[in-house]
Short mmCIF file of C-alpha atoms in Angstrom, two decimals:
data_model
loop_
_atom_site.label_atom_id
_atom_site.label_comp_id
_atom_site.label_asym_id
_atom_site.label_seq_id
_atom_site.Cartn_x
_atom_site.Cartn_y
_atom_site.Cartn_z
CA MET A 15 10.65 -153.64 23.50
CA LEU A 16 13.35 -155.90 22.26
CA ALA A 17 15.97 -153.07 21.52
CA PRO A 18 15.93 -152.04 25.13
CA VAL A 19 16.55 -155.73 26.22
CA LYS A 20 19.33 -156.35 23.73
CA THR A 21 20.98 -153.13 24.95
CA ALA A 22 20.79 -154.11 28.64
CA ARG A 23 22.19 -157.55 27.70
CA LEU A 24 25.02 -156.04 25.77
CA GLY A 25 25.86 -153.76 28.72
CA LEU A 26 25.86 -156.64 31.12
CA LEU A 27 28.21 -158.63 28.94
CA THR A 28 30.53 -155.56 28.62
CA ALA A 29 30.56 -155.20 32.37
CA ALA A 30 31.37 -158.87 32.94
CA GLY A 31 34.24 -158.66 30.63
CA LEU A 32 35.58 -155.59 32.12
CA LEU A 33 35.38 -157.28 35.60
CA LEU A 34 36.97 -160.45 34.40
CA SER A 35 39.69 -158.41 32.84
CA GLY A 36 40.36 -156.35 36.06
CA VAL A 37 40.50 -159.71 37.98
CA ALA A 38 42.97 -161.17 35.53
CA ASN A 39 45.09 -157.84 35.86
CA ALA A 40 44.96 -158.15 39.49
CA GLN A 41 46.08 -161.78 39.68
CA THR A 42 48.96 -161.03 37.15
CA PRO A 43 51.49 -159.38 39.51
CA GLU A 44 50.79 -162.27 42.04
CA ALA A 45 51.50 -164.75 39.48
CA ALA A 46 54.61 -163.10 38.37
CA ALA A 47 55.81 -162.76 42.04
CA PRO A 48 57.39 -166.17 42.08
CA ALA A 49 59.34 -165.46 38.88
CA LYS A 50 60.59 -162.13 40.37
CA ALA A 51 61.80 -163.99 43.57
CA ALA A 52 63.68 -166.33 41.47
CA GLY A 53 66.02 -163.51 40.17
CA MET A 54 68.25 -161.20 42.11
CA ASN A 55 66.87 -158.72 44.63
CA GLU A 56 67.45 -155.01 44.82
CA GLN A 57 70.49 -155.34 47.37
CA GLU A 58 72.20 -158.01 45.05
CA VAL A 59 71.73 -155.81 41.99
CA LEU A 60 73.03 -152.79 43.80
CA PHE A 61 76.13 -154.75 45.07
CA TRP A 62 77.14 -156.00 41.73
CA VAL A 63 76.61 -152.41 40.19
CA LEU A 64 78.86 -150.76 42.92
CA LEU A 65 81.40 -153.61 42.52
CA GLY A 66 81.55 -153.06 38.68
CA LEU A 67 81.74 -149.25 39.13
CA LEU A 68 84.72 -150.07 41.56
CA GLY A 69 86.39 -152.11 39.09
CA VAL A 70 86.03 -149.51 36.27
CA LEU A 71 87.40 -146.93 38.77
CA LEU A 72 90.45 -148.89 39.58
CA LEU A 73 91.18 -149.56 35.91
CA VAL A 74 90.80 -145.88 35.22
CA LEU A 75 93.04 -145.00 38.26
CA LEU A 76 95.81 -147.51 36.79
CA LEU A 77 95.60 -146.05 33.22
CA VAL A 78 95.99 -142.49 34.59
CA GLY A 79 98.90 -143.60 36.85
CA ILE A 80 100.50 -145.28 33.80
CA THR A 81 100.05 -142.18 31.63
CA ILE A 82 101.53 -139.89 34.38
CA VAL A 83 104.53 -142.10 34.77
CA MET A 84 105.18 -142.05 31.12
CA GLN A 85 104.71 -138.35 30.83
CA MET A 86 107.03 -137.80 33.88
CA LYS A 87 109.71 -140.18 33.05
CA PRO A 88 112.49 -137.70 32.02
CA GLN A 89 111.92 -135.75 35.41
CA LEU A 90 111.70 -138.90 37.47
CA ARG A 91 115.03 -140.08 35.65
CA GLN A 92 116.60 -136.93 36.80
CA LEU A 93 115.36 -137.63 40.35
CA TYR A 94 116.70 -140.96 40.48
CA ASP A 95 120.17 -140.04 39.25
CA LEU A 96 120.76 -137.78 42.20
CA PRO A 97 123.41 -139.37 44.67
CA THR A 98 120.88 -138.77 47.67
CA VAL A 99 118.26 -140.62 46.10
CA HIS A 100 119.99 -143.38 43.91
CA GLY A 101 121.09 -145.68 46.87
CA THR A 102 118.11 -145.32 49.10
CA TRP A 103 115.46 -147.91 49.30
CA SER A 104 112.84 -145.32 47.74
CA GLY A 105 115.29 -144.57 45.03
CA LYS A 106 115.39 -148.18 44.13
CA VAL A 107 111.48 -148.54 44.05
CA LEU A 108 111.78 -145.27 41.71
CA GLY A 109 114.10 -147.07 39.65
CA LEU A 110 111.62 -149.70 38.65
CA LEU A 111 109.35 -146.83 37.32
CA VAL A 112 112.40 -145.63 34.98
CA GLY A 113 113.56 -149.01 33.80
CA ASP A 114 116.26 -149.90 36.54
CA ALA A 115 115.36 -153.37 37.91
CA THR A 116 118.34 -153.30 40.52
CA LEU A 117 115.64 -153.88 43.26
CA VAL A 118 114.49 -157.19 41.67
CA ARG A 119 117.73 -158.47 40.06
CA GLY A 120 120.53 -157.21 42.45
CA GLU A 121 123.23 -154.67 42.35
CA TYR A 122 125.84 -156.70 40.49
CA ARG A 123 125.18 -158.70 37.08
CA ASP A 124 127.47 -160.56 35.13
CA GLU A 125 130.51 -158.98 36.78
CA LEU A 126 133.68 -160.77 35.59
CA LEU A 127 136.21 -161.72 38.42
CA ASP A 128 139.77 -161.17 38.03
CA HIS A 129 140.94 -164.82 37.72
CA ASN A 130 140.25 -167.78 35.45
CA TYR A 131 140.95 -171.42 35.15
CA ASP A 132 142.16 -172.89 31.82
CA GLY A 133 140.08 -170.07 30.07
CA ILE A 134 137.03 -170.57 32.18
CA HIS A 135 135.86 -167.31 33.59
CA GLU A 136 133.80 -166.68 36.70
CA PHE A 137 130.90 -164.26 36.96
CA ASP A 138 129.85 -162.66 40.39
CA ASN A 139 126.22 -162.11 40.40
CA ASP A 140 124.02 -160.93 43.35
CA LEU A 141 121.44 -163.08 44.52
CA PRO A 142 118.03 -161.34 43.78
CA PRO A 143 116.72 -159.22 46.67
CA TRP A 144 113.31 -160.81 46.37
CA TRP A 145 115.01 -164.30 47.09
CA LYS A 146 117.21 -163.01 49.96
CA TYR A 147 114.06 -161.47 51.54
CA GLY A 148 112.12 -164.66 50.79
CA PHE A 149 114.74 -166.74 52.55
CA GLY A 150 114.60 -164.45 55.68
CA PHE A 151 110.96 -164.89 55.69
CA THR A 152 111.18 -168.70 55.83
CA ILE A 153 113.74 -168.37 58.78
CA VAL A 154 111.43 -166.19 60.70
CA PHE A 155 108.53 -168.43 59.87
CA ALA A 156 110.47 -171.57 60.96
CA PHE A 157 111.00 -170.08 64.48
CA VAL A 158 107.41 -169.02 64.79
CA TYR A 159 106.24 -172.43 63.62
CA VAL A 160 108.41 -174.36 65.85
CA GLY A 161 107.41 -172.00 68.84
CA TYR A 162 103.71 -172.35 68.31
CA TYR A 163 103.50 -175.94 67.46
CA HIS A 164 106.22 -177.64 69.36
CA LEU A 165 107.32 -175.46 72.19
CA THR A 166 103.99 -173.80 73.36
CA GLN A 167 102.03 -176.60 71.94
CA LYS A 168 99.07 -174.39 71.19
CA GLY A 169 98.64 -175.54 67.72
CA GLN A 170 97.53 -179.22 66.70
CA LEU A 171 100.18 -181.14 64.68
CA GLN A 172 99.00 -183.42 61.97
CA ALA A 173 98.24 -186.55 64.00
CA ALA A 174 96.24 -184.54 66.59
CA GLU A 175 94.33 -182.63 63.88
CA TYR A 176 93.43 -185.98 62.23
CA GLU A 177 92.14 -187.35 65.59
CA THR A 178 90.01 -184.21 66.18
CA GLU A 179 88.59 -184.35 62.77
CA MET A 180 87.84 -188.17 63.17
CA GLN A 181 86.11 -187.24 66.56
CA GLN A 182 83.86 -184.57 64.86
CA ALA A 183 83.09 -186.95 62.08
CA ALA A 184 82.02 -189.65 64.46
CA LEU A 185 79.44 -187.20 65.86
CA LEU A 186 77.81 -187.44 62.62
CA VAL A 187 77.41 -190.92 62.41
CA SER A 188 75.25 -193.10 64.69
CA ALA A 189 77.18 -195.26 67.11
CA GLY A 190 76.33 -198.93 67.03
CA SER A 191 77.33 -202.07 65.33
CA ASP A 192 77.08 -200.44 61.80
CA ASP A 193 79.26 -197.56 62.72
CA PRO A 194 82.64 -197.96 60.66
CA THR A 195 84.42 -195.74 63.06
CA MET A 196 83.63 -197.82 66.14
CA LEU A 197 85.55 -201.16 66.91
CA THR A 198 84.06 -204.02 68.36
CA THR A 199 85.45 -205.83 71.51
CA TYR A 200 84.98 -209.52 70.50
CA LEU A 201 87.03 -212.45 71.35
CA ALA A 202 88.42 -214.79 68.83
CA LEU A 203 86.44 -218.03 68.34
CA THR A 204 88.50 -221.11 69.38
CA THR A 205 85.86 -224.03 69.13
CA ALA A 206 86.37 -226.71 66.30
CA ALA A 207 82.84 -226.00 65.17
CA ASP A 208 83.24 -222.25 64.75
CA LEU A 209 86.79 -222.67 63.05
CA SER A 210 85.46 -225.36 60.63
CA THR A 211 82.53 -223.10 59.71
CA GLY A 212 84.98 -220.16 59.42
CA LYS A 213 87.17 -222.53 57.07
CA SER A 214 84.07 -223.09 54.70
CA ILE A 215 83.22 -219.53 54.49
CA TYR A 216 86.96 -218.61 53.73
CA ALA A 217 87.16 -221.34 50.96
CA THR A 218 83.98 -220.01 49.36
CA ASN A 219 84.54 -216.16 49.54
CA CYS A 220 88.09 -215.28 50.40
CA ALA A 221 90.42 -217.99 48.88
CA PRO A 222 90.19 -216.50 45.30
CA CYS A 223 91.98 -213.42 46.54
CA HIS A 224 94.02 -214.61 49.45
CA GLY A 225 94.85 -218.23 48.32
CA ALA A 226 93.49 -221.50 49.66
CA ASN A 227 96.02 -221.54 52.43
CA ALA A 228 95.88 -217.73 52.96
CA GLU A 229 99.36 -217.42 51.31
CA GLY A 230 98.13 -214.45 49.49
CA LYS A 231 97.12 -213.78 45.79
CA VAL A 232 95.49 -210.46 44.70
CA GLY A 233 95.30 -209.81 48.50
CA PRO A 234 97.89 -210.06 51.13
CA ASN A 235 99.25 -212.86 52.88
CA LEU A 236 97.24 -213.65 56.18
CA THR A 237 99.72 -216.07 57.83
CA ASP A 238 102.63 -213.74 58.57
CA GLU A 239 102.93 -210.82 61.43
CA PHE A 240 102.34 -208.17 58.88
CA TRP A 241 98.99 -206.41 58.52
CA LEU A 242 97.84 -203.35 56.23
CA HIS A 243 94.79 -202.62 58.52
CA GLY A 244 95.59 -204.20 61.80
CA GLY A 245 95.79 -207.71 62.90
CA GLU A 246 93.94 -207.70 66.15
CA VAL A 247 90.56 -209.73 65.79
CA ASN A 248 88.49 -206.60 66.11
CA HIS A 249 90.49 -204.83 63.34
CA VAL A 250 90.37 -207.90 60.96
CA TYR A 251 86.59 -208.19 61.75
CA LYS A 252 86.12 -204.42 60.83
CA THR A 253 88.15 -204.94 57.70
CA ILE A 254 86.05 -207.88 56.53
CA LYS A 255 82.86 -206.26 57.48
CA PHE A 256 83.21 -202.87 55.98
CA GLY A 257 85.83 -203.65 53.27
CA ILE A 258 88.59 -201.54 51.86
CA PRO A 259 87.01 -200.37 48.66
CA SER A 260 90.04 -198.24 47.50
CA LYS A 261 92.09 -201.55 47.55
CA GLY A 262 89.56 -203.82 46.04
CA MET A 263 88.58 -205.59 49.41
CA VAL A 264 84.77 -206.40 49.31
CA ALA A 265 82.55 -205.27 52.16
CA TRP A 266 80.97 -208.54 53.59
CA LYS A 267 78.25 -206.68 55.54
CA GLY A 268 74.87 -207.76 54.40
CA LYS A 269 76.24 -210.88 52.71
CA LEU A 270 77.58 -212.46 55.90
CA SER A 271 76.01 -212.36 59.33
CA GLY A 272 77.94 -211.02 62.19
CA LYS A 273 78.61 -214.42 63.62
CA GLN A 274 79.85 -215.57 60.19
CA ILE A 275 82.32 -212.60 59.81
CA LEU A 276 83.69 -213.45 63.37
CA GLN A 277 83.96 -217.19 62.34
CA VAL A 278 85.98 -216.38 59.18
CA THR A 279 88.06 -213.68 61.15
CA SER A 280 88.80 -216.37 63.82
CA TYR A 281 89.85 -218.88 61.25
CA ALA A 282 91.94 -216.64 59.28
CA LEU A 283 93.99 -215.52 62.58
CA SER A 284 94.26 -219.32 63.43
CA LEU A 285 96.50 -219.73 60.31
CA GLN A 286 99.16 -217.34 61.79
CA GLY A 287 102.62 -218.79 61.44
CA SER A 288 101.47 -221.75 59.32
CA ARG A 289 104.17 -220.92 56.64
CA PRO A 290 102.15 -222.07 53.51
CA ALA A 291 104.26 -222.67 50.18
CA ASN A 292 104.63 -219.80 47.85
CA ALA A 293 103.71 -217.21 50.53
CA LYS A 294 103.61 -213.61 49.31
CA PRO A 295 105.99 -211.26 50.63
CA PRO A 296 104.93 -209.29 53.76
CA GLN A 297 102.77 -206.16 53.46
CA GLY A 298 102.12 -203.40 55.93
CA GLU A 299 103.21 -203.02 59.56
CA LYS A 300 104.37 -205.77 61.75
CA GLU A 301 102.02 -206.49 64.60
CA LYS A 302 102.19 -208.83 67.59
CA ALA A 303 99.37 -210.75 68.65
CA GLY A 304 96.99 -208.68 70.91
CA LYS A 305 96.41 -209.46 74.60
CA PRO A 306 93.02 -211.65 75.16
CA GLY A 307 90.19 -209.50 75.91
CA GLY A 308 86.72 -208.57 74.69
CA LYS A 309 83.18 -209.94 75.21
CA PRO A 310 81.39 -212.98 74.32
CA VAL A 311 79.69 -213.20 71.01
CA ALA A 312 76.27 -214.67 72.12
CA GLY A 313 74.60 -211.60 70.66
CA LEU A 314 75.87 -211.94 67.08
#
């Protein structure tokens, strides 16, 4: 009785093992699928194979062409020496195959002229044809360029292209007080309290670079009419808020509030024409004071 039971158990274990093996085999392709997806698909493989075959074919054709030219060089030379062929355009191209570079270097080379000065002889060399053709191309290109960009005005010049790119870039940045492409429309503060606060902020944060009297040290002089990034109140406000990292100007956004930035801006502009001692030479473009305008700053 025990033998049949053992045989039955052995059969069940064998069947279970086969079943688990089948399940594992069935899951293997699924597990391998992501790895296959990470590689190239059939179309990509076919593309690279065809590209490789095309490269090999072009190389073979090039080698065959060179071999044919080398084998037929005597016959090509005889054809090139014919008067009806030698002076033609196709004959000059043929000359390149037989070793005559006239098409590239010109007809005359190191031709000695019949006069000299104090033993100094002069040679007459042709300009290389490729240079003359290139010069003619630049003339044609200049007429096309002027006609397209300046006469018909269908093409954008550098300034217009820059403005277009800036407008496209502005679409990617949310408009608002933190948009560096948008200028504010604030008025300069003129009250004694605001200017006093601006003076304190300037002495603490700005004087090390611009000088105690804004005469300029590492940074530019702020008391003259010359400005690197605009001298109108909103341009100065923008410069202080967002900084000019490429020139070492720190961005004070997040360190000073909007009201504090406008206060120090107004104080700096109040120093215009103060003529401090040891003032740094002018930098940037001369800019006249802007007309009054803007909005109140109660929201800052």
